[in-house]
Coordinates of N, CA and C in Angstrom, one line a residue:
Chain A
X28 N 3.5 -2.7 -5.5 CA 3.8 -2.1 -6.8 C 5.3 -2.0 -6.9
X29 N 5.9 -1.9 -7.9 CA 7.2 -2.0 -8.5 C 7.7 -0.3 -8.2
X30 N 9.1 0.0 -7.8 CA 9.1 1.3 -7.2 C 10.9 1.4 -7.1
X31 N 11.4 2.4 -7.7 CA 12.8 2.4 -7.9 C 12.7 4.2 -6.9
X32 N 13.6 4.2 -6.3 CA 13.6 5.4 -5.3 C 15.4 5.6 -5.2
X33 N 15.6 6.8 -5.6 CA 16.6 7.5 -5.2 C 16.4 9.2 -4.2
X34 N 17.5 9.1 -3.5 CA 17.1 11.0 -2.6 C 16.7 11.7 -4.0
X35 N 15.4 12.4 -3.1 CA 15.2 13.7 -3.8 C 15.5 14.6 -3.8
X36 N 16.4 15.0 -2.5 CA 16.9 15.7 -2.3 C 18.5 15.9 -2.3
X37 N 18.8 17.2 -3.1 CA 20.1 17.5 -3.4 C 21.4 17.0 -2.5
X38 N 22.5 16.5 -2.8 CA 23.7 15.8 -2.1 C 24.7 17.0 -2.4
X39 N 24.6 17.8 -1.2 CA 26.1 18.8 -1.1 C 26.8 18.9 -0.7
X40 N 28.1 18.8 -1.2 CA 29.8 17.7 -0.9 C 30.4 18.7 -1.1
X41 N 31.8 19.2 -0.6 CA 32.9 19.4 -0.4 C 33.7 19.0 -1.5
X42 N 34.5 19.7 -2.3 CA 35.2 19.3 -3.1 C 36.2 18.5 -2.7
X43 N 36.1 17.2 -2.8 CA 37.7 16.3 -2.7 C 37.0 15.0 -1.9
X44 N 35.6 15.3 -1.1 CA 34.9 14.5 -0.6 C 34.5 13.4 -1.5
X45 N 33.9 12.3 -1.0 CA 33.4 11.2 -1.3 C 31.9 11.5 -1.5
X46 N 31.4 11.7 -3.0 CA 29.4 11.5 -2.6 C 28.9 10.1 -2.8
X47 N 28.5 9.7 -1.5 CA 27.5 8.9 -2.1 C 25.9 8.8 -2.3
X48 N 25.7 7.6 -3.4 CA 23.7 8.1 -3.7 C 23.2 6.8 -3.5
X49 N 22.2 6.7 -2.7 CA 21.5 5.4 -2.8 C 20.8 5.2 -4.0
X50 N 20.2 4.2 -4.3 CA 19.5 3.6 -5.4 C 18.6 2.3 -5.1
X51 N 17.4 2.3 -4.6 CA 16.9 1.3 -3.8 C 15.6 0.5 -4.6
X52 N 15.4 -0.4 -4.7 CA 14.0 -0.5 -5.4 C 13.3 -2.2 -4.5
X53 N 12.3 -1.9 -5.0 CA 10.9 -3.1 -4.3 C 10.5 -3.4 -5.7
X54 N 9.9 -5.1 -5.3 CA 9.3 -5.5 -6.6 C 9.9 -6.0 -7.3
X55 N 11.3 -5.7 -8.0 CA 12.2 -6.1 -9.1 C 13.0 -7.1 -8.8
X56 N 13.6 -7.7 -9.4 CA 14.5 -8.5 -9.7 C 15.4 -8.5 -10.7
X57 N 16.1 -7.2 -10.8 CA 16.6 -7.1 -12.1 C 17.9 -7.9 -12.1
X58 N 18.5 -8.5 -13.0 CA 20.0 -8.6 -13.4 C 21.2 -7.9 -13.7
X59 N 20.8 -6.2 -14.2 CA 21.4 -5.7 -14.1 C 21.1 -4.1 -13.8
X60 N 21.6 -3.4 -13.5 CA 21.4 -2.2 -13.0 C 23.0 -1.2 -13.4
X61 N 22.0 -0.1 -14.3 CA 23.1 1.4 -15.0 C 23.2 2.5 -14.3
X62 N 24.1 3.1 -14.2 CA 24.0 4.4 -13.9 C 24.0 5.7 -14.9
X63 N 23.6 6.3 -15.1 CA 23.5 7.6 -15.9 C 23.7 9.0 -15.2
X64 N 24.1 9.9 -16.0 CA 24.4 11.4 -15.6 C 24.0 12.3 -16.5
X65 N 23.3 12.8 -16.1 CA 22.1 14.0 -16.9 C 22.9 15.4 -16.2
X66 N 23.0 16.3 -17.4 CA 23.7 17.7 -17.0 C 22.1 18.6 -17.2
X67 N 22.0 19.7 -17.0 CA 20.7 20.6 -16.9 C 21.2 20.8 -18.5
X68 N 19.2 20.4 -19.3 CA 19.2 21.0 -20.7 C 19.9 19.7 -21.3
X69 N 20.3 18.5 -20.8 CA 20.6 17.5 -21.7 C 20.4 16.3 -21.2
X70 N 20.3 15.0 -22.4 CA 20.4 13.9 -22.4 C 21.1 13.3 -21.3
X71 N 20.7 12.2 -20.8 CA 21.6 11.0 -20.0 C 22.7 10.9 -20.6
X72 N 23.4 10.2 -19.9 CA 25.1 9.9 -20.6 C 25.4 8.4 -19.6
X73 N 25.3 7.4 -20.4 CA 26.4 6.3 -19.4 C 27.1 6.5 -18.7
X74 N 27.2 5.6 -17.3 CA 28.3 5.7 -16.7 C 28.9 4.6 -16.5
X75 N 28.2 3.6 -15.8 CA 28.2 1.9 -15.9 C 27.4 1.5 -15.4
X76 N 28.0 0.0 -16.1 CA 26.4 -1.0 -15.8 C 27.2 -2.2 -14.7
X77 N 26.4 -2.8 -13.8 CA 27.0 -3.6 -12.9 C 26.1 -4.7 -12.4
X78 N 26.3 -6.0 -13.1 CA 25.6 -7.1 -13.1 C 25.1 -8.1 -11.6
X79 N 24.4 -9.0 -11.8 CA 23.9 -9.2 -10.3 C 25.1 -10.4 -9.4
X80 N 25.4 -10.5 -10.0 CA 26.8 -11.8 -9.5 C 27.9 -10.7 -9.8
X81 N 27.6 -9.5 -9.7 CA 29.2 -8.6 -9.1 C 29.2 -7.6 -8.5
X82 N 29.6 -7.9 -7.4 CA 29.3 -6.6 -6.4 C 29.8 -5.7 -6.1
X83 N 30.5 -5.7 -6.6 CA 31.0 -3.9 -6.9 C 31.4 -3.8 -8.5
X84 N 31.9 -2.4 -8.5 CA 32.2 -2.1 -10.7 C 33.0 -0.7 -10.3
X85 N 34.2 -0.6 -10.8 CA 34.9 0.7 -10.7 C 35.3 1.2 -12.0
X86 N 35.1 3.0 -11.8 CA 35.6 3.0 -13.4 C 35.9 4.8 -12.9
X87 N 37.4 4.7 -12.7 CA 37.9 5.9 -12.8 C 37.9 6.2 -11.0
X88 N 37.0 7.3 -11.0 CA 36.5 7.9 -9.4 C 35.5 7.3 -9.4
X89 N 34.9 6.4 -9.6 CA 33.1 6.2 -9.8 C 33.3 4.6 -9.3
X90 N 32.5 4.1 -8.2 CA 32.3 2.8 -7.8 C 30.9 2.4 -7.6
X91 N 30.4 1.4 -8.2 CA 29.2 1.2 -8.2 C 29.3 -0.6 -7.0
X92 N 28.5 -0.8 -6.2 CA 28.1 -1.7 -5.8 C 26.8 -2.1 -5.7
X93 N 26.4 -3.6 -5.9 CA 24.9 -3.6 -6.4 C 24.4 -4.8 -4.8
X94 N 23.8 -4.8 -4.4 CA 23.2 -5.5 -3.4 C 21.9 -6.2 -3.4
X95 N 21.4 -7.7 -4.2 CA 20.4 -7.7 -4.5 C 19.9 -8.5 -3.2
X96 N 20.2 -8.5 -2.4 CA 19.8 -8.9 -1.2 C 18.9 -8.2 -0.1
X97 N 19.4 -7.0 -0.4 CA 19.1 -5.6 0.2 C 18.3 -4.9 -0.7
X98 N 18.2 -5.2 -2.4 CA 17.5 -4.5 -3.1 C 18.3 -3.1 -2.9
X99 N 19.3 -3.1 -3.3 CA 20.0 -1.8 -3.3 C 21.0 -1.7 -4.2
X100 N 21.2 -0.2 -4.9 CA 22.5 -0.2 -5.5 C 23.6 1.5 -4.7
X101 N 24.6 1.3 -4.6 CA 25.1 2.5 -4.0 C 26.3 2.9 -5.2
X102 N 26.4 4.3 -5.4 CA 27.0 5.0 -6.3 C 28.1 5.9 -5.1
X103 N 29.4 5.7 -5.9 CA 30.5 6.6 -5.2 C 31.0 7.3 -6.0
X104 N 31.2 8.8 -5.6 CA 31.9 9.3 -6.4 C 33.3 10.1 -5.1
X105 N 34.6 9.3 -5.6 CA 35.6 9.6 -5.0 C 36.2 10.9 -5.3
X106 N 36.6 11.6 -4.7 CA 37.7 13.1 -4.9 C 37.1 13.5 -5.7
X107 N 35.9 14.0 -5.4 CA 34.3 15.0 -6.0 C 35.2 16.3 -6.7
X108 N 34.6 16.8 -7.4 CA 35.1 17.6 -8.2 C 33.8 18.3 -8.6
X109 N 33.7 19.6 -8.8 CA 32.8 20.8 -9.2 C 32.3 20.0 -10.3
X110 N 33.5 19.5 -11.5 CA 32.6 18.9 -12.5 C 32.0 18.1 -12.4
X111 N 31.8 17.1 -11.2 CA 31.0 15.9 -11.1 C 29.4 16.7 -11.0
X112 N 29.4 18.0 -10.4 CA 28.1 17.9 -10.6 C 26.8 17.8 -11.3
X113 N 25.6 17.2 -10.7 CA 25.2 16.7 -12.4 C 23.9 15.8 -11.3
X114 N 22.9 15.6 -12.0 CA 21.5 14.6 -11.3 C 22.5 13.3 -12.1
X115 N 22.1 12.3 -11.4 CA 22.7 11.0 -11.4 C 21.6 10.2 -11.4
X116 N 21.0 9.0 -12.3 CA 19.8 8.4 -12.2 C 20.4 6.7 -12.2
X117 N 19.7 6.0 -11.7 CA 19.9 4.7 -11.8 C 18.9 3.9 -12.8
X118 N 19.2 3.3 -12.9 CA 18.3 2.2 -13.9 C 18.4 1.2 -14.1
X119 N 16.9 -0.1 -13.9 CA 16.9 -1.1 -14.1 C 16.7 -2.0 -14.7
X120 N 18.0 -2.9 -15.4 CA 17.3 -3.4 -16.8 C 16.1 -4.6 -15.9
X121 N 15.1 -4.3 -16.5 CA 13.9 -5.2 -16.4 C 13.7 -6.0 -17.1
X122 N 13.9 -6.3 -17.7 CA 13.1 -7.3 -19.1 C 14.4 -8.2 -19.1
X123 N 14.6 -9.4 -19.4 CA 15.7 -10.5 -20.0 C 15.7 -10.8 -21.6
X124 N 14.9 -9.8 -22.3 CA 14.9 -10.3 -23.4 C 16.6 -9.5 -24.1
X125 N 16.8 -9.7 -25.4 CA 18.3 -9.1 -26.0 C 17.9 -7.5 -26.0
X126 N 16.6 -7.2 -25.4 CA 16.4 -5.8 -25.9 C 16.7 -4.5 -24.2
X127 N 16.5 -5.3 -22.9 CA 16.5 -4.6 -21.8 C 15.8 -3.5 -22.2
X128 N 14.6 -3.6 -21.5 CA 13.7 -2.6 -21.6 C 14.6 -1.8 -20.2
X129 N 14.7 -0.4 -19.4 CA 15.5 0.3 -18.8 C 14.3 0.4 -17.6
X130 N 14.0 1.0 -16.4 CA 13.0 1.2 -15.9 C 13.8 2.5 -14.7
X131 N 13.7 3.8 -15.1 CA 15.0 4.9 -14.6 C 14.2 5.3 -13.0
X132 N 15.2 5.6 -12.4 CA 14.6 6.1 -10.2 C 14.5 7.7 -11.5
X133 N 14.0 8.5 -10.2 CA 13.9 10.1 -10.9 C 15.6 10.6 -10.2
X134 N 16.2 10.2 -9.6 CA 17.7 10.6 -10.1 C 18.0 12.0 -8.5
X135 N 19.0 11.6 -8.2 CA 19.5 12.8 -7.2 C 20.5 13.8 -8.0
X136 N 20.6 14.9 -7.4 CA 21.3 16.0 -8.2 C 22.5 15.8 -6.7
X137 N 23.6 16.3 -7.3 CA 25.0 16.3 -6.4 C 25.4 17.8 -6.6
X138 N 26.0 18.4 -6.0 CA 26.4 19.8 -6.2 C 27.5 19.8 -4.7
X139 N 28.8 19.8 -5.8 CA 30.6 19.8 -5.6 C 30.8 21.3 -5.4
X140 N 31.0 21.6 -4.4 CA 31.3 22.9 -4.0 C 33.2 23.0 -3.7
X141 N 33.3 24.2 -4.8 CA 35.4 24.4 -4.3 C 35.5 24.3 -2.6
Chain B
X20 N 30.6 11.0 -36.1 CA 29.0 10.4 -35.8 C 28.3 11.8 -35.4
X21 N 27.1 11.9 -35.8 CA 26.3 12.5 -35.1 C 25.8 12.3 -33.4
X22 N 25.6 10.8 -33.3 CA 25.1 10.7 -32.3 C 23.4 10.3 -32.4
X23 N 23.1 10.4 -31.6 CA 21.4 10.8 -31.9 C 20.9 12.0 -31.9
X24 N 20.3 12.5 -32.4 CA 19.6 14.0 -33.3 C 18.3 14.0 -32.5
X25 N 18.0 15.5 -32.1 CA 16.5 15.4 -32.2 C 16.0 17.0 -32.5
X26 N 14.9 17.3 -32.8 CA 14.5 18.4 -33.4 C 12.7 18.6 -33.3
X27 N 12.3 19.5 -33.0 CA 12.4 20.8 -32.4 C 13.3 20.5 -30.7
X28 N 14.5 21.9 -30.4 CA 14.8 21.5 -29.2 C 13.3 22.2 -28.2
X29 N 12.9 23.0 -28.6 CA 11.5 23.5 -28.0 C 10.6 24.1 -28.8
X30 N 9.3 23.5 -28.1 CA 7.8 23.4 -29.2 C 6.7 23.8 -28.3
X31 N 6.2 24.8 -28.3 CA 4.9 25.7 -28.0 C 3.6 25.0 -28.4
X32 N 3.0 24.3 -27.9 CA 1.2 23.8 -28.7 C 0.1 24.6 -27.7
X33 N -0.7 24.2 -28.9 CA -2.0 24.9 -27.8 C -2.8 23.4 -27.9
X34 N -3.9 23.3 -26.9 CA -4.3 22.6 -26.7 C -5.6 21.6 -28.1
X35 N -5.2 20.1 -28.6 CA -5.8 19.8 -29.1 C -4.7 19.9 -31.2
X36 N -3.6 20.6 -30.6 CA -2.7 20.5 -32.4 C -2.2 19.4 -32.0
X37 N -1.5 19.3 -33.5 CA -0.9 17.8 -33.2 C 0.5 18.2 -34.2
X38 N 1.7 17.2 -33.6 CA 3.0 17.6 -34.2 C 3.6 16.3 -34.3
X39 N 5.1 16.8 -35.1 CA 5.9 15.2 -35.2 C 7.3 15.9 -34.0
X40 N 7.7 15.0 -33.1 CA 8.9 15.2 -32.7 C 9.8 14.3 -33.5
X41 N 10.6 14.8 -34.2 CA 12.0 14.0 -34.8 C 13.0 13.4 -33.9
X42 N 13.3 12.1 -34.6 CA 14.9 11.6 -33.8 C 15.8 11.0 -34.8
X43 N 16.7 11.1 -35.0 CA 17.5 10.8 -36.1 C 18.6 9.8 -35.1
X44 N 19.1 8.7 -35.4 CA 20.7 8.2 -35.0 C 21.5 7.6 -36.2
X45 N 23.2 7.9 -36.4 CA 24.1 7.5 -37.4 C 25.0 6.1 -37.0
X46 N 24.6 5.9 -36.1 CA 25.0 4.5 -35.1 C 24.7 3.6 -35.8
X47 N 23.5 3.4 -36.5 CA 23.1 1.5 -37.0 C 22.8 1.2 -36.2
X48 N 21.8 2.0 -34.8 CA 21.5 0.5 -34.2 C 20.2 0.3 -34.0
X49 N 19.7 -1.0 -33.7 CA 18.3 -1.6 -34.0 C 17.1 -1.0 -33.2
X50 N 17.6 -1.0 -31.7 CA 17.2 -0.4 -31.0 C 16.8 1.2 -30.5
X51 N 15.4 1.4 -31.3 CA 15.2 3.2 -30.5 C 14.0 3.2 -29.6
X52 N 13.8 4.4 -29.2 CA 13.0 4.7 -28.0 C 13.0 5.9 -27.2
X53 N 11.0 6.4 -27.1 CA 10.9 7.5 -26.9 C 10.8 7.3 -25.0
X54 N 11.5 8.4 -24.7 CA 10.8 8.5 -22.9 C 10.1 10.0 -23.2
X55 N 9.9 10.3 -22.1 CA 9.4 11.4 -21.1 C 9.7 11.8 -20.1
X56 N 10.2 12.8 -19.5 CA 10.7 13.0 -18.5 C 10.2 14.4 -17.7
X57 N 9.1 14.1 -16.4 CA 9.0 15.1 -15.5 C 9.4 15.3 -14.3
X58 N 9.1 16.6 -13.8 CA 9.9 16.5 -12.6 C 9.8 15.8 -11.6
X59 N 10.5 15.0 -10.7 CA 10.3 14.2 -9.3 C 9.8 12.6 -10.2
X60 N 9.7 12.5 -11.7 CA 9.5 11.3 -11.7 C 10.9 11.0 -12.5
X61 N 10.9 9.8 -13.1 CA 11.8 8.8 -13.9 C 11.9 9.3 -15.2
X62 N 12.4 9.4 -16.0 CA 12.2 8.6 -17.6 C 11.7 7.5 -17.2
X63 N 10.2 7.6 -18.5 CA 9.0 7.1 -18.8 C 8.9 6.8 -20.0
X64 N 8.9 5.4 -20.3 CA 9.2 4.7 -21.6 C 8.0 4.9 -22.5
X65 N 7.9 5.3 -23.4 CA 6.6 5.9 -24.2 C 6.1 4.9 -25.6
X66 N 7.7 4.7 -26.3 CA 7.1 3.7 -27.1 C 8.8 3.2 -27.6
X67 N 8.7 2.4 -28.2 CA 10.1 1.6 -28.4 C 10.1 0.7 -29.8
X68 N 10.9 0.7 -30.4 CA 11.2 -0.2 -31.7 C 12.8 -1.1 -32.1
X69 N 12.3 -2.2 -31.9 CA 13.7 -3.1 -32.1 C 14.0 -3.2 -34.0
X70 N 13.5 -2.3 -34.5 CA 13.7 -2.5 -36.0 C 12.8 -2.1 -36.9
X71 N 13.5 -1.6 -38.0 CA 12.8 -1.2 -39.1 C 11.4 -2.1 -39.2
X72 N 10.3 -1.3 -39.0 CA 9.0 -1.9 -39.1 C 8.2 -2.5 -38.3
X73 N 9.2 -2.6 -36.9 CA 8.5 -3.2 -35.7 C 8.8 -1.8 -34.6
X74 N 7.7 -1.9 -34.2 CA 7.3 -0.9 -32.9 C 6.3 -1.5 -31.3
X75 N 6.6 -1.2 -30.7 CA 5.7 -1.8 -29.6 C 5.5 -0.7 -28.4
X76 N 4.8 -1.1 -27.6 CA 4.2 0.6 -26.6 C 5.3 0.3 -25.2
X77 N 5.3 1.3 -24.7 CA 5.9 1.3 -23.5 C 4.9 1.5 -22.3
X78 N 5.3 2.4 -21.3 CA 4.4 1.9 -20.3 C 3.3 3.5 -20.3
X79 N 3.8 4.9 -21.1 CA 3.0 5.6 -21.4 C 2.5 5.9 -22.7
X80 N 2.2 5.2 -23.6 CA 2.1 4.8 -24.6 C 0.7 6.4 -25.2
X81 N -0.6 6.2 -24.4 CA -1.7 7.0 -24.9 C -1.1 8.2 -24.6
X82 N -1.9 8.5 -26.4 CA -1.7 9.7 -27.1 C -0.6 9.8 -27.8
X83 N 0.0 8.9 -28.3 CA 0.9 9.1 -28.9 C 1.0 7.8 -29.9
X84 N 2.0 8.4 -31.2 CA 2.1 7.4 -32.0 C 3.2 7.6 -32.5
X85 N 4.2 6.3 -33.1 CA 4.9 6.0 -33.7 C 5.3 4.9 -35.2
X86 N 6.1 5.5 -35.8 CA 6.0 4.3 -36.8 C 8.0 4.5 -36.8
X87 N 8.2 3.4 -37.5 CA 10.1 3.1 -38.2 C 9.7 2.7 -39.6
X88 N 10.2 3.3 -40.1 CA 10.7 2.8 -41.5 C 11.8 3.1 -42.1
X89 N 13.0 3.2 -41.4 CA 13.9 3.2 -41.2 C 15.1 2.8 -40.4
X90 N 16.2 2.5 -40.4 CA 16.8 2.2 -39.1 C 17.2 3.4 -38.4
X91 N 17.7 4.5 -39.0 CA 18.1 5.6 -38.5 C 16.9 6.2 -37.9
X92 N 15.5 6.6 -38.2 CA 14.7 7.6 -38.1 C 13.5 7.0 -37.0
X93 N 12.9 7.3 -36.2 CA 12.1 7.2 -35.4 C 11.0 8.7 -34.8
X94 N 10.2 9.0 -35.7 CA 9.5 10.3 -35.2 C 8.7 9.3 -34.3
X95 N 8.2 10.8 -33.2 CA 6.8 10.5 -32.3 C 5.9 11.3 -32.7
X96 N 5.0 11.2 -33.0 CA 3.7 11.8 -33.2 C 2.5 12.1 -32.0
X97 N 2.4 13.4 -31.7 CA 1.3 13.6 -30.9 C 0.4 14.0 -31.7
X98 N -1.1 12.8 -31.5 CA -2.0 13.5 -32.1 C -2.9 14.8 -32.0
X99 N -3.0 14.4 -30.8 CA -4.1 15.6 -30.2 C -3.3 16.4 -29.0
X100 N -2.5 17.1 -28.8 CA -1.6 17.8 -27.3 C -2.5 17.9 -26.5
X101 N -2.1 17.4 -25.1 CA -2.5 18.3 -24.1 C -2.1 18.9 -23.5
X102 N -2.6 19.4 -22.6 CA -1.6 20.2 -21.0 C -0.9 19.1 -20.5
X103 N -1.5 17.7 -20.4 CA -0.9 16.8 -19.5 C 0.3 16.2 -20.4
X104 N 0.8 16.4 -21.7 CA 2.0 16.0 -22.4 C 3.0 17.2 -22.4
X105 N 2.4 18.0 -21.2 CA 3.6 19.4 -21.2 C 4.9 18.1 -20.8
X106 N 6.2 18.4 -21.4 CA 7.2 17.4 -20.4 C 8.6 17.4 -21.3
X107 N 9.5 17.4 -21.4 CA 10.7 16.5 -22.0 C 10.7 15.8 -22.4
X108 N 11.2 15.4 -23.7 CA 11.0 14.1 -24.3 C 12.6 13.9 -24.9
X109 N 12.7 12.8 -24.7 CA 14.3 12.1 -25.0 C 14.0 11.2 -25.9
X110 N 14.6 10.7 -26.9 CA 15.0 9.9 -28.1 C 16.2 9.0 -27.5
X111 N 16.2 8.2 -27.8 CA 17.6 6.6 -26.8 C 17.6 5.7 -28.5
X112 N 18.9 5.6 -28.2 CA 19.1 4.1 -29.0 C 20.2 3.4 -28.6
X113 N 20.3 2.3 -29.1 CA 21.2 1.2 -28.6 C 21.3 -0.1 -29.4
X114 N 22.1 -0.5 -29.4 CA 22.5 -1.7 -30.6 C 21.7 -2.8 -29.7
X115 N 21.4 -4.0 -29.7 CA 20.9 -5.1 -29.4 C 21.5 -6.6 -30.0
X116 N 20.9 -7.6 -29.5 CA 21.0 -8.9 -29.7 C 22.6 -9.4 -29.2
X117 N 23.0 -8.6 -28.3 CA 24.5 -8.9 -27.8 C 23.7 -9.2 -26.4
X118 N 22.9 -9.0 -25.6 CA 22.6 -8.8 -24.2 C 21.6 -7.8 -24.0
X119 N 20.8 -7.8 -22.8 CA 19.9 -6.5 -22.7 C 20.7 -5.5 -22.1
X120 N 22.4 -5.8 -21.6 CA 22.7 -4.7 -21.0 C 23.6 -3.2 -21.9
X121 N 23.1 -3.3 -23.0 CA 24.2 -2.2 -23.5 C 23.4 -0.9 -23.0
X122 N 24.4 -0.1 -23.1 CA 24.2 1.4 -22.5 C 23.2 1.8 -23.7
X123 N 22.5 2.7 -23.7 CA 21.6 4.0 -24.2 C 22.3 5.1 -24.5
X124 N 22.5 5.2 -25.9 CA 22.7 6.7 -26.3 C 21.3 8.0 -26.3
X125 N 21.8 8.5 -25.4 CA 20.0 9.8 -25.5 C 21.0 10.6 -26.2
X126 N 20.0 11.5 -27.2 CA 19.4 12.8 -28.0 C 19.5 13.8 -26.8
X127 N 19.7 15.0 -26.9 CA 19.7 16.5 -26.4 C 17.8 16.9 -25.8
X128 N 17.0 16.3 -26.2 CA 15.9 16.1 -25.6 C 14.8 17.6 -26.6
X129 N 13.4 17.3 -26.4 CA 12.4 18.9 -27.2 C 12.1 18.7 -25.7
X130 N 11.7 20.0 -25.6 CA 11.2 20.5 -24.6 C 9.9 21.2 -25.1
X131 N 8.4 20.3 -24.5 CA 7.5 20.5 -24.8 C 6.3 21.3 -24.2
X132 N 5.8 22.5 -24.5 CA 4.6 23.0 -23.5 C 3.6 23.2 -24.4
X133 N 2.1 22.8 -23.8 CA 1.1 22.4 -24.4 C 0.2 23.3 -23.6
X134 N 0.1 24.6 -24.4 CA -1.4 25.3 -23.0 C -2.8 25.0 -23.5

C-alpha cells in the first residue's frame, strides 16, 4: 500500500542548531515533492517544492534534498530559531496531470528552544 | 487579496444535521479543494474542482458533497454529520495548467465536532 511517513514524534532543538525531518514514502513515484508549515489553529503555508532531477533546493535557512532512490525527502532547518517552530508536513505531488493532486505525511512538530 | 476565506471557523452538530462549510478565494484560480485533517493522519483530499462546473471526489469523498458555480466559491456540504466527520477541514486553491507543481494556498480551516 502507498504510505508517506514522517516522525511522529516531536524534534527538540537548541536554538541556533540545525533540525532535521525525514520524509519517507513506499509505493510512489512522485516527480515532485512540497514542503508545508502549519502553525497551531492554522492553514499550511508553502515552503518549497523540489523536483525529481534536483537534489537538493535551498531557500533562505531551509534546504530541502529529495532522494528518489532511497524514497526519501530530508528537510533542514539551519540556525533554528524559536520562530521556526511549527509541525512541518511533506507532500507528494502524485498525479502528472496540470492539476497535481497533493498526497500530505501527518507532519512532525519541531519546538526551538532559547 | 483576501487570500482564501473560510467560515464557520467552529461548528457544533449533533448527530444526523446537515450544514454548508464555506470557502471563498480572490486569487482567480481554477483550482480548489476540500481536505480533512485528523490527528496522527495527513490532509485527506475530500473533494476537488478544476473549474467552474467541474468537481470530482478525492479519496474521502462519502458524505459529503460539493458543487462550483463559481470560480471564487466552493462550499462543502455535509449531509447527514456524524461523530466520524468530527475533524478540521481546510479549503486549498491554486492556479493550474502551468504544471502540477504550484504551491496550495490553504484557508484558516472550521473546526468541526459532531456528537
Amino acid at each position: 500500500s502507498q504510505k508517506i511517513e514522517q516522525n511522529s514524534e516531536a524534534l527538540n532543538i537548541q536554538e541556533g542548531k540545525t533540525a532535521t525531518l525525514t520524509c519517507n514514502y513506499t509505493n510512489y513515484s512522485p516527480a515532485y515533492l512540497q514542503w508545508y508549515r502549519q502553525d497551531p489553529g492554522r492553514g499550511p503555508v508553502f515552503l518549497l517544492l523540489i523536483r525529481e532531477n534536483e537534489k537538493e533546493k535551498r531557500k533562505e535557512r531551509l534546504k530541502v534534498t529529495f532522494d528518489t532512490t532511497l524514497k526519501q525527502s530530508l528537510f533542514h532547518i539551519t540556525a533554528s530559531q524559536p520562530a521556526d517552530s511549527a509541525t512541518y508536513l511533506c507532500a507528494l505531488v502524485v498525479t502528472t496531470d496540470s492539476w497535481g493532486k497533493l498526497q500530505f505525511g501527518a507532519g512532525t512538530q519541531v519546538v526551538v528552544t532559547p | 487579496n483576501a487570500g482564501v476565506t473560510q467560515t464557520p471557523k467552529f461548528q457544533v452538530l449533533k448527530t444526523g444535521q446537515s450544514m454548508t462549510l464555506q470557502c471563498a478565494q480572490d486569487m482567480n484560480h481554477e483550482y480548489m479543494s476540500w481536505y480533512r485533517q485528523d490527528p496522527g493522519m495527513g490532509l485527506r483530499l475530500i473533494h476537488y474542482s478544476v473549474g467552474a462546473g467541474i468537481t470530482d471526489q478525492g479519496e474521502v469523498p462519502n458524505g459529503y458533497n460539493v458543487s462550483r458555480s463559481t470560480t471564487e466559491d466552493f462550499p462543502l456540504r455535509l449531509l447527514s454529520a456524524a461523530p466520524s466527520q468530527t475533524s478540521v477541514y481546510f479549503c486549498a486553491s491554486k492556479t493550474g495548467g502551468q504544471g502540477p507543481y504550484n504551491e496550495q494556498f490553504f484557508g484558516p480551516g472550521t473546526r468541526l465536532t459532531v456528537l
